[in-house]
Structure formats: C-alpha cells, structure tokens
CSV table of C-alpha atoms in Angstrom, one decimal:
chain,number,residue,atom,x,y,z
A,42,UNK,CA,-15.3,-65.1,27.7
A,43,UNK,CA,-12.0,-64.5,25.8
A,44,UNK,CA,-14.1,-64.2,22.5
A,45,UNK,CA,-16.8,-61.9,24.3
A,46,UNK,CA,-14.1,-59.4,26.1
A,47,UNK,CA,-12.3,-59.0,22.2
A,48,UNK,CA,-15.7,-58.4,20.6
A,49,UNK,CA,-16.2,-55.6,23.2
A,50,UNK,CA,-12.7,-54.2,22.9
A,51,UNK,CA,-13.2,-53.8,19.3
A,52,UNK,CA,-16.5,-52.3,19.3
A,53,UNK,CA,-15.0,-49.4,21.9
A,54,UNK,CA,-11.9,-48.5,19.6
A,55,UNK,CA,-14.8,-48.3,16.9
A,56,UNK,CA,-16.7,-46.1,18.9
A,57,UNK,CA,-13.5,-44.6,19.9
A,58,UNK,CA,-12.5,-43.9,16.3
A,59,UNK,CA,-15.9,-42.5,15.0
A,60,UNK,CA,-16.2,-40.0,17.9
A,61,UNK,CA,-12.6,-38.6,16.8
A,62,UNK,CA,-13.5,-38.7,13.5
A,63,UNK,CA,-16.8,-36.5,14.4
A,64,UNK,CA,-14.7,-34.0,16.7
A,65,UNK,CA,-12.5,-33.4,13.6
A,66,UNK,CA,-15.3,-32.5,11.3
A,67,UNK,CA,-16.9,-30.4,13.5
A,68,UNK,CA,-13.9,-28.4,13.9
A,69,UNK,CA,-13.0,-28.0,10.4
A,70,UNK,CA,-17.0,-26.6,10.1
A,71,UNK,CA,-15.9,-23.8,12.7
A,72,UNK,CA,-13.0,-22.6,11.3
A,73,UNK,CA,-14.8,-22.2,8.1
A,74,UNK,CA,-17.2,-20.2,10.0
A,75,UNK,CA,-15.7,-18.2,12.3
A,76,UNK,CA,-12.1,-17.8,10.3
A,77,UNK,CA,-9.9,-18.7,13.5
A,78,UNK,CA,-7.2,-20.9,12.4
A,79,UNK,CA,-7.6,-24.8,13.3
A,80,UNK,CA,-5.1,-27.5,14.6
A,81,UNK,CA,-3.6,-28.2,11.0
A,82,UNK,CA,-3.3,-23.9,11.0
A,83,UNK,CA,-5.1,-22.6,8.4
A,84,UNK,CA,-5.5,-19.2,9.0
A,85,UNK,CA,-8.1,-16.2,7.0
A,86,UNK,CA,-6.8,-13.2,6.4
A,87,UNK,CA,-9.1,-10.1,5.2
A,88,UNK,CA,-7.3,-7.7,2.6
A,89,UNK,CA,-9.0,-4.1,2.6
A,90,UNK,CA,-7.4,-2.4,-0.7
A,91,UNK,CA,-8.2,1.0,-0.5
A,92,UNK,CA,-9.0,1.2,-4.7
A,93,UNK,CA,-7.7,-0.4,-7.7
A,94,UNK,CA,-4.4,0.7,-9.2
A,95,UNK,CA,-0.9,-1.0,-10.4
A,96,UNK,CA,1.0,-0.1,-7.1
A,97,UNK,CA,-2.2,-1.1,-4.7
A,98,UNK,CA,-2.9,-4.2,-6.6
A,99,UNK,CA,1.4,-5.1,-6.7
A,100,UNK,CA,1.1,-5.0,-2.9
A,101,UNK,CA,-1.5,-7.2,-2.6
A,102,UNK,CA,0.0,-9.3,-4.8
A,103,UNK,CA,3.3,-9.3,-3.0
A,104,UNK,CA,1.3,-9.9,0.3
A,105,UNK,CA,-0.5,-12.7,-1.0
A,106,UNK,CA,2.8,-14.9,-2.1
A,107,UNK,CA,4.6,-14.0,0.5
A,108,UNK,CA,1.5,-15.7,2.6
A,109,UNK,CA,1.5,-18.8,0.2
A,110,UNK,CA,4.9,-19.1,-0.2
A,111,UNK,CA,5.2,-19.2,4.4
A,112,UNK,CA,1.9,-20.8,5.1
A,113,UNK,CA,1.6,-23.5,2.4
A,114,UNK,CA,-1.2,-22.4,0.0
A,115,UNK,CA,-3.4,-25.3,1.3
A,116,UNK,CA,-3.0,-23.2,4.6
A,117,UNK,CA,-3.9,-19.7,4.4
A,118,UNK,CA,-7.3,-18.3,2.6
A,119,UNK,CA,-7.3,-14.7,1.8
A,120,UNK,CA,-10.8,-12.5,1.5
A,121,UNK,CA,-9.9,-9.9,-1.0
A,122,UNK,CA,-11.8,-6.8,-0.9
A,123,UNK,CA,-11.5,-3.3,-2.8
A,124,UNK,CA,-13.3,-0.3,-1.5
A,125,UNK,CA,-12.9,1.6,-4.6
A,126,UNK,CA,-11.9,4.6,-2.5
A,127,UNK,CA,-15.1,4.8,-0.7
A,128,UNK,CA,-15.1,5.4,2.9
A,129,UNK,CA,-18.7,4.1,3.6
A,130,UNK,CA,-17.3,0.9,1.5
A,131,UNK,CA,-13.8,0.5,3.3
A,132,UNK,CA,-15.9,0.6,6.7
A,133,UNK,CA,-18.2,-2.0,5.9
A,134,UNK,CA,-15.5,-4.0,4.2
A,135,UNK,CA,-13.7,-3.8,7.4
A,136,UNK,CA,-16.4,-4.4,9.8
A,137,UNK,CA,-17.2,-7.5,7.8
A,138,UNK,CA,-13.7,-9.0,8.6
A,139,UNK,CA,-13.9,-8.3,12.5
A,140,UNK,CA,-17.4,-10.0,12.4
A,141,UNK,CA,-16.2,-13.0,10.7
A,142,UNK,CA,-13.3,-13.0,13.1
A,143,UNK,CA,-10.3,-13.6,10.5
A,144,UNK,CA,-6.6,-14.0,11.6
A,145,UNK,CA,-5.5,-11.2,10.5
A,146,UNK,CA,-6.3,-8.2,8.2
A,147,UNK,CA,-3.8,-6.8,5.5
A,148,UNK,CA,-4.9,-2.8,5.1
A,149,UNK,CA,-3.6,-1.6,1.7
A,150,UNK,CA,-3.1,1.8,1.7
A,151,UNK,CA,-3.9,4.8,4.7
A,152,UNK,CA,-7.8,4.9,4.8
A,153,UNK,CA,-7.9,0.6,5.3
A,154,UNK,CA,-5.4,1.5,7.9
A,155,UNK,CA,-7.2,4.1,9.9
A,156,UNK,CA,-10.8,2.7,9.3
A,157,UNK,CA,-9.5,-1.3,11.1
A,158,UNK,CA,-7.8,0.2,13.4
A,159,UNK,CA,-10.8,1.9,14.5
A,160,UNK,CA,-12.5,-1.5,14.2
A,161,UNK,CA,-10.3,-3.8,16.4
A,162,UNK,CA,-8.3,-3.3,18.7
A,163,UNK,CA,-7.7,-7.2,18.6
A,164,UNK,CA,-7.6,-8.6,15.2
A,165,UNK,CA,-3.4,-8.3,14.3
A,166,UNK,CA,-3.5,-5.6,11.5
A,167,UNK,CA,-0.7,-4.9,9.0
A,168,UNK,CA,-0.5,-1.9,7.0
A,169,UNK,CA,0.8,-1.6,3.4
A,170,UNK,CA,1.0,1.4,0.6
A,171,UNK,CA,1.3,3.6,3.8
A,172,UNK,CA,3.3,6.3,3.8
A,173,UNK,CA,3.5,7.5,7.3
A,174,UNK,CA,1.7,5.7,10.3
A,175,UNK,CA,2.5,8.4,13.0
A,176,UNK,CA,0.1,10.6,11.1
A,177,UNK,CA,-2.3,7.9,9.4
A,178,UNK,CA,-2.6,6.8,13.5
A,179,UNK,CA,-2.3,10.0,15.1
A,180,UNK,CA,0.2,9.1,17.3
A,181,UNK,CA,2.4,12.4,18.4
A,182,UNK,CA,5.4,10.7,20.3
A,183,UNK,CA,6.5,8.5,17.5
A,184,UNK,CA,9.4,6.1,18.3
A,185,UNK,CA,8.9,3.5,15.2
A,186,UNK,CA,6.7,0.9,16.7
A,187,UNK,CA,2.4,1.9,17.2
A,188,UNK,CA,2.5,-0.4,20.6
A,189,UNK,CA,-0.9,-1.8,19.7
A,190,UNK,CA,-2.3,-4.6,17.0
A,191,UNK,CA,-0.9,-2.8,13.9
A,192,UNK,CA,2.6,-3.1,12.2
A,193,UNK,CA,3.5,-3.2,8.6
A,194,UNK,CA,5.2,-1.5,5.7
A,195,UNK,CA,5.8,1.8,4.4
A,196,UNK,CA,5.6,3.2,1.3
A,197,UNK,CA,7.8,6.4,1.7
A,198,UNK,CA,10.4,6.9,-0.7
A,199,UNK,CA,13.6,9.8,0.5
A,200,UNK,CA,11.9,13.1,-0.5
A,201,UNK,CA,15.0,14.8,-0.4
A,202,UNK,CA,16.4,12.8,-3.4
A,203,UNK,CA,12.7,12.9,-5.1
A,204,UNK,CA,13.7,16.6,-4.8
A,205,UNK,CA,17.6,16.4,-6.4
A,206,UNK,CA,16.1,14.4,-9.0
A,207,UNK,CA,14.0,17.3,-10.3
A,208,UNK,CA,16.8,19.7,-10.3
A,209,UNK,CA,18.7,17.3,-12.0
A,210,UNK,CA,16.5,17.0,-15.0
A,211,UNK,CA,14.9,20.5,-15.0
A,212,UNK,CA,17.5,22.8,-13.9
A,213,UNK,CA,15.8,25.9,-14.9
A,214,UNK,CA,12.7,25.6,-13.1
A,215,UNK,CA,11.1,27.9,-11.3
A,216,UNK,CA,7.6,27.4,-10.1
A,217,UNK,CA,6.6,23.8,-8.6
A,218,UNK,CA,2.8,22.8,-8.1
A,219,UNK,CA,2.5,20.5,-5.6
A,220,UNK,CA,-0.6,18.2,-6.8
A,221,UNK,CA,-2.4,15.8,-3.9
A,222,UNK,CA,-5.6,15.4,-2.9
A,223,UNK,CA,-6.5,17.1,0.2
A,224,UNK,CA,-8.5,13.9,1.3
A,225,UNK,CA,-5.0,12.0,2.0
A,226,UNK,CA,-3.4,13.1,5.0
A,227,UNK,CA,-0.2,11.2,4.1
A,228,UNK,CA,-0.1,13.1,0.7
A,229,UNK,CA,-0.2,16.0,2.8
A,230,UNK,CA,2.9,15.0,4.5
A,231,UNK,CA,5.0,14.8,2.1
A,232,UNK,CA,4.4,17.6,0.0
A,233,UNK,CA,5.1,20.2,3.5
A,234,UNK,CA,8.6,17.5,3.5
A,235,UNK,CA,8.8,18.4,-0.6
A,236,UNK,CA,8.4,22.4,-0.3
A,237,UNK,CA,11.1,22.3,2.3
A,238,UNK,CA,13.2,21.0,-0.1
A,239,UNK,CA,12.1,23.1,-2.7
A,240,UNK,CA,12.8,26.5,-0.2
A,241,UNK,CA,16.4,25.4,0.7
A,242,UNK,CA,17.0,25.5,-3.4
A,243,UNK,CA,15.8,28.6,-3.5
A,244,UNK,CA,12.3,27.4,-5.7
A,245,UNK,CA,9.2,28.8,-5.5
A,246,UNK,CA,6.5,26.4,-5.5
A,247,UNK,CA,2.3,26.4,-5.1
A,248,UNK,CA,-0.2,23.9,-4.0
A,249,UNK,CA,-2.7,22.7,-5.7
A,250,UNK,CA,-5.5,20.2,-4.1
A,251,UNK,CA,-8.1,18.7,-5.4
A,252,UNK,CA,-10.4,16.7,-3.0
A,253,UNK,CA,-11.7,14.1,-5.1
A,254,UNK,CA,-11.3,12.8,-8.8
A,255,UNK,CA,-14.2,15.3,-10.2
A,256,UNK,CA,-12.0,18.5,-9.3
A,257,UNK,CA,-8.3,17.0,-10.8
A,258,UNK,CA,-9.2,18.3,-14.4
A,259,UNK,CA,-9.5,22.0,-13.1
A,260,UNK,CA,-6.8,22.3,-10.3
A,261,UNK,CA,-4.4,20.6,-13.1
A,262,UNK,CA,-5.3,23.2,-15.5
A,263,UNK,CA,-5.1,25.9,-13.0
A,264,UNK,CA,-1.2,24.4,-12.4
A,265,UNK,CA,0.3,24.1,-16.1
A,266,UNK,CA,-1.0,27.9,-16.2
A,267,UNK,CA,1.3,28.5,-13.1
A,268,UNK,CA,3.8,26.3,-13.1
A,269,UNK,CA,7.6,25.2,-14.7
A,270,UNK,CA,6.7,21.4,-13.2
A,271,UNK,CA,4.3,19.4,-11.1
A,272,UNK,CA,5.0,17.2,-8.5
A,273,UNK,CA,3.0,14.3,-7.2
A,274,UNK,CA,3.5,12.0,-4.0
A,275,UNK,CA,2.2,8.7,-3.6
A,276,UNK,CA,-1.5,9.8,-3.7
A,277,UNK,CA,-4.0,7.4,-4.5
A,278,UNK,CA,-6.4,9.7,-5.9
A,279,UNK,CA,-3.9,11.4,-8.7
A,280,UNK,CA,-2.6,7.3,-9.3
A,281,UNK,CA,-6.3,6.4,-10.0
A,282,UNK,CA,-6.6,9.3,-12.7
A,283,UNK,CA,-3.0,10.0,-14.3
A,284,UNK,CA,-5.1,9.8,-17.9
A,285,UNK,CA,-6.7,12.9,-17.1
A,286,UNK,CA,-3.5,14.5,-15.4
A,287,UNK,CA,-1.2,13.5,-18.3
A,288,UNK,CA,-4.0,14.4,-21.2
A,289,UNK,CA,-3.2,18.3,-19.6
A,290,UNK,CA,0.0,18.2,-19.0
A,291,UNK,CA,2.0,16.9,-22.1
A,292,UNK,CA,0.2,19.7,-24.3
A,293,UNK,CA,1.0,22.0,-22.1
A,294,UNK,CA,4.4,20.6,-22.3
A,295,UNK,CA,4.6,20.5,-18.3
A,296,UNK,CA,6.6,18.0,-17.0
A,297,UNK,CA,5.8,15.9,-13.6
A,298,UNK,CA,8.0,14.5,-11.1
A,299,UNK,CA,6.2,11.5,-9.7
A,300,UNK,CA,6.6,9.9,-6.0
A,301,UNK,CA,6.4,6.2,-7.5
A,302,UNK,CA,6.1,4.2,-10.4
A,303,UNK,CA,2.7,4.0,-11.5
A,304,UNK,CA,2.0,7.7,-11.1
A,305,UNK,CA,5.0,8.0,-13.4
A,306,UNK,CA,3.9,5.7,-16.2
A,307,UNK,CA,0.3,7.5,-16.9
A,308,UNK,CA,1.9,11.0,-16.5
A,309,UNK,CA,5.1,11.2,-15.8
A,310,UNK,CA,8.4,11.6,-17.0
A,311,UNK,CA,10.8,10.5,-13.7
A,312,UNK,CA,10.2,8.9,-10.6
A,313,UNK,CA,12.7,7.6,-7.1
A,314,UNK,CA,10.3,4.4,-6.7
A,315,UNK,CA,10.2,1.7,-4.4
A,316,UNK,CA,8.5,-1.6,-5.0
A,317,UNK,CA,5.4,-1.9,-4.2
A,318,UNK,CA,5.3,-5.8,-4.5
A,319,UNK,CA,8.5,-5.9,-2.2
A,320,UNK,CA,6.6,-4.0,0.4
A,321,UNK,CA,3.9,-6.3,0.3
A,322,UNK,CA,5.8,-9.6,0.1
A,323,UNK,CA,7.5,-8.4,3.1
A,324,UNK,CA,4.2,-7.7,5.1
A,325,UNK,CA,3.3,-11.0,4.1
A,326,UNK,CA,5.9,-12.7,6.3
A,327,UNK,CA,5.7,-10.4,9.1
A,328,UNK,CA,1.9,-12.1,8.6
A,329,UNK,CA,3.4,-15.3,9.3
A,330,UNK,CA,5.7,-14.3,12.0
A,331,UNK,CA,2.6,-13.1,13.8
A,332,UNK,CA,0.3,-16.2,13.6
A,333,UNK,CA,3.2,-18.5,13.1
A,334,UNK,CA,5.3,-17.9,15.3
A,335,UNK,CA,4.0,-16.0,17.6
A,336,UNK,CA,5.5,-12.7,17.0
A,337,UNK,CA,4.0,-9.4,19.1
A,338,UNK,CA,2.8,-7.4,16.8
A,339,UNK,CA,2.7,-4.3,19.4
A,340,UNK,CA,6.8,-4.3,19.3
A,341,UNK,CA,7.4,-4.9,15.7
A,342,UNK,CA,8.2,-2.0,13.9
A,343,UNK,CA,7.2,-0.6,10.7
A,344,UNK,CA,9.9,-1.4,7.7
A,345,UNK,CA,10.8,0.7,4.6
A,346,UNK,CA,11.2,-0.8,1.2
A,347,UNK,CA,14.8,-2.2,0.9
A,348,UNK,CA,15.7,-0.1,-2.1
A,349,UNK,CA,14.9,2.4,-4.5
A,350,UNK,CA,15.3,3.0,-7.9
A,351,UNK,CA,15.6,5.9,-10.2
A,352,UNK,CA,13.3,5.3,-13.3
A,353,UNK,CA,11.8,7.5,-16.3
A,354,UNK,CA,8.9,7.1,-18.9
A,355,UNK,CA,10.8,7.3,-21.9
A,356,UNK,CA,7.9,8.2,-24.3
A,357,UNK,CA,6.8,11.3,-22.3
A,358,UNK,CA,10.6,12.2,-22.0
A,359,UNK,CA,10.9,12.2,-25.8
A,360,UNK,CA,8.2,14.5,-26.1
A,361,UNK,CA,9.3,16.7,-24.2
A,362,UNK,CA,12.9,16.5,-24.6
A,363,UNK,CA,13.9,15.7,-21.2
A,364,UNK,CA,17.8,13.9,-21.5
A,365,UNK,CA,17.8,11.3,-18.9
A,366,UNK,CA,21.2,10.3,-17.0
A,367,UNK,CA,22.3,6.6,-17.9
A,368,UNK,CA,21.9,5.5,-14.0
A,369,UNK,CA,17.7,5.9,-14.8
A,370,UNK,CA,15.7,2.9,-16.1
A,371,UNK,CA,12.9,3.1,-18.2
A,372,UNK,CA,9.5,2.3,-17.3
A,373,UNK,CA,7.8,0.0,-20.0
A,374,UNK,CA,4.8,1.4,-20.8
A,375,UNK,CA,1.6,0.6,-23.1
C-alpha cells in the first residue's frame, strides 16, 4: 500500500509539473502575440519616427537605451518604424501598434504625436522631438500636464536667446526670413515667438513657407534675394533638406541661425541646441516609470531638455567670415 500511495504521489507532482510547465509556454506565446507584457515583464514598445534625420534618429536612440539600460535588454522589445514624413504612412504605422496592443508607443516628433493620440486613447503614449504639446494636442487651457495617456519631452530650446544670439553675431542685420514649412504647426509656433523678438529689436523680418520639400528650392531663393539672414526652428522638413538650403545660401553669402544642431551642421553657421539624445533617454525612463512602476501618465508633465548649448559650424563661419565668441563650440562636421 505504502509503495502504491508513493507511486501515485509521484505521478501527481509529474502531472503537476507538466501542467505548469504548459501554462508557462502558453503565456510566453501570448505575449509574443498580442505585445502585453508577461509575468517575467517584458514589455513592446512601438516607436513612430516621423522621418529620418540626426536629431530624430538621436532621440530614438536615447529612448531606446534609456529603455535597455531600466528594463534589462532581455526585457523590453522595441518595433521601430519611420514614416518618412508621410501622413498616410504615420497612420498606418500607428494603427498597426494599437492593433498589436503594445505597451507603450514612443511618438518621435509632432505628426506621430497627433496621429496616436488620435488612435488610442489607452495605449500610454510618450512624445519626443515635440516642440509644443498645447498646440500639437490642441489643448487651449494649458497647465503643463495633457491629463490623458500622453506625456513626454520637448524639444523647445529659449527663443529669446536663439534671438540674442543672432544679434550677437550679425549686428547689422536688417531683414530676417523666417523659413518653416507651413505643414508643422509647432514650426509655426515658434517663428510668431521669433518675430516678437525680432520686433522688440527693432528688425524687420518676412516669412517664407514652403509646404513640402519640392517648394524649399524656390521660397529659399526668394529669401537670400530679400533678406540679411534666415532663421530656421526645429522643422523637420528644412532638417530633412539642409543640402539644398545650404547649396543657396553660402553663395549668396546669407547666413542662417538654426533652432538645433542638425539644421546647423547642413546649413548653418550658429545654433542654441538641446540634445536630442538627452530628450530621448529621458522619455525612455519616464517609459519605465509608467509600466514599471506604475506611474499615471495623465499627471506627469512634459519635461524640457536639461541644458542648452551654444554651438557653430565652423566651416560655414569661415566662409563667411562670421567671428564666433569663445563660449560657442564647434559642430564637427563631414
């Protein structure tokens, strides 16, 4: 009987065993499907870059370690997507990630942003690359926080010393073109916070917009013809083509202010830059305070780069024989 009863014991903490063992596997095949995160937390997280470029693709990056670095990298899978500054491509991109269910989606830049959040309204979004979320979300009584599923980081470097740094270096100038693409509304914003500047200095300035890459080579020309100096804000579209801005602007021997780095290094000759990757890391572990720890995402509110730095291409500046202060640092450039 003794022998009997042990043989049966056995045979139950075998069955026991193999049952858990099944249970496991099957919900390691779900999370793989769906993209929930399982008991060990594994999470997927959907990035949405709005197009290639170095800032974009340094905040992705910066996203992406911070994640690695928090989760463990055996415990976080990114999907990394570009939309090549297509709308039809961001949306499908998007709705993609909602229907796999992922964690979380990172939105690089303002159109990601505005396309998930018309998406989800339950998948925790985090913005990055964005300049203003008030007017990316449409949200009229801003007070720092969106108070729904979207946080993240902001790409808005202090206008009013993007302005004193022009004066600085061109003193004598006396017409500004304002070059953006009409297409992003946070472009938009700060060139209207850019002409105020200009007006309480006493400069005259005019507006130039093109509203995709196929018009830059004619509203630029139309500028230099008009204009002491250009300046650009963190536009995606002018960061995406500063070959063709630059190849009409040094010959014309008009310089341009830039509202971040990259913009700075293909045309350029000074820029007040945040980091991009900084930006990004940081949205990265305000990922993992989220679906780590449990953060609400509807409370946290949007953070600004830590610092910003005063920089300069110094091969454009040597062309055109722009003296740069010793508190700049040069961009390296190709």
């Amino acid at each position: 009987m003794k022998k009997k009863k042990a043989a049966a014991l056995l045979m139950a903490a075998a069955m026991t065993a193999s049952l858990a063992a099944c249970g496991s596997d099957s919900s390691s095949t779900s999370t793989s499907e769906s993209g929930s995160a399982d008991a060990a937390g594994k999470y997927t997280i959907g990035i949405c870059q709005q197009m290639e470029h170095a800032a974009l693709d340094a905040a992705t990056e910066g996203f992406q370690d911070a994640c690695t670095e928090k989760f463990g990298e055996e415990n976080v899978e990114f999907d990394v997507e570009n939309a090549q500054g297509e709308q039809n491509m961001c949306s499908t991109i998007i709705n993609n990630f909602v229907s796999a269910d992922v964690d979380l989606i990172l939105a690089n830049a303002t159109l990601p942003l505005q396309t998930a959040a018309q998406a989800t309204a339950d998948i925790p979004i985090l913005g990055t690359s964005v300049t203003d979320y008030a007017t990316a979300l449409g949200i009229t009584d801003w007070t720092g926080t969106t108070g729904v599923n979207i946080s993240g980081t902001c790409d808005l470097a202090p206008i009013e010393e993007q302005e004193d740094m022009m004066m600085e270096l061109l003193p004598d100038v006396k017409t500004v073109g304002i070059l953006y693409c009409s297409a992003e509304s946070n472009s938009k914003y700060q060139a209207e916070l850019f002409e105020a500047e200009l007006e309480a200095d006493g400069v005259e300035y005019k507006e130039y917009t093109a509203a995709d890459s196929n018009e830059i080579q004619s509203v630029v020309t139309n500028a230099v013809e008009e204009c002491d100096a250009i300046y650009i804000p963190t536009d995606n579209t002018m960061a995406a083509n500063t070959q063709i801005i630059n190849n009409i602007c040094l010959p014309a021997k008009v310089p341009v202010i830039a509202g971040e780095q990259g913009i700075c290094s293909g045309c350029g000759v000074a820029t007040l830059s945040i980091s991009y990757y900084d930006i990004g890391y940081r949205a990265g572990e305000m990922a993992y305070e989220i679906l780590a720890e449990g953060a609400d995402i509807t409370t946290m509110p949007i953070e600004t780069a830590p610092e910003v730095t005063k920089m300069y291409n110094p091969t454009i500046c040597e062309e055109l024989g722009i003296s740069v202060p010793d508190d700049y640092t040069a961009i390296e450039t190709e």
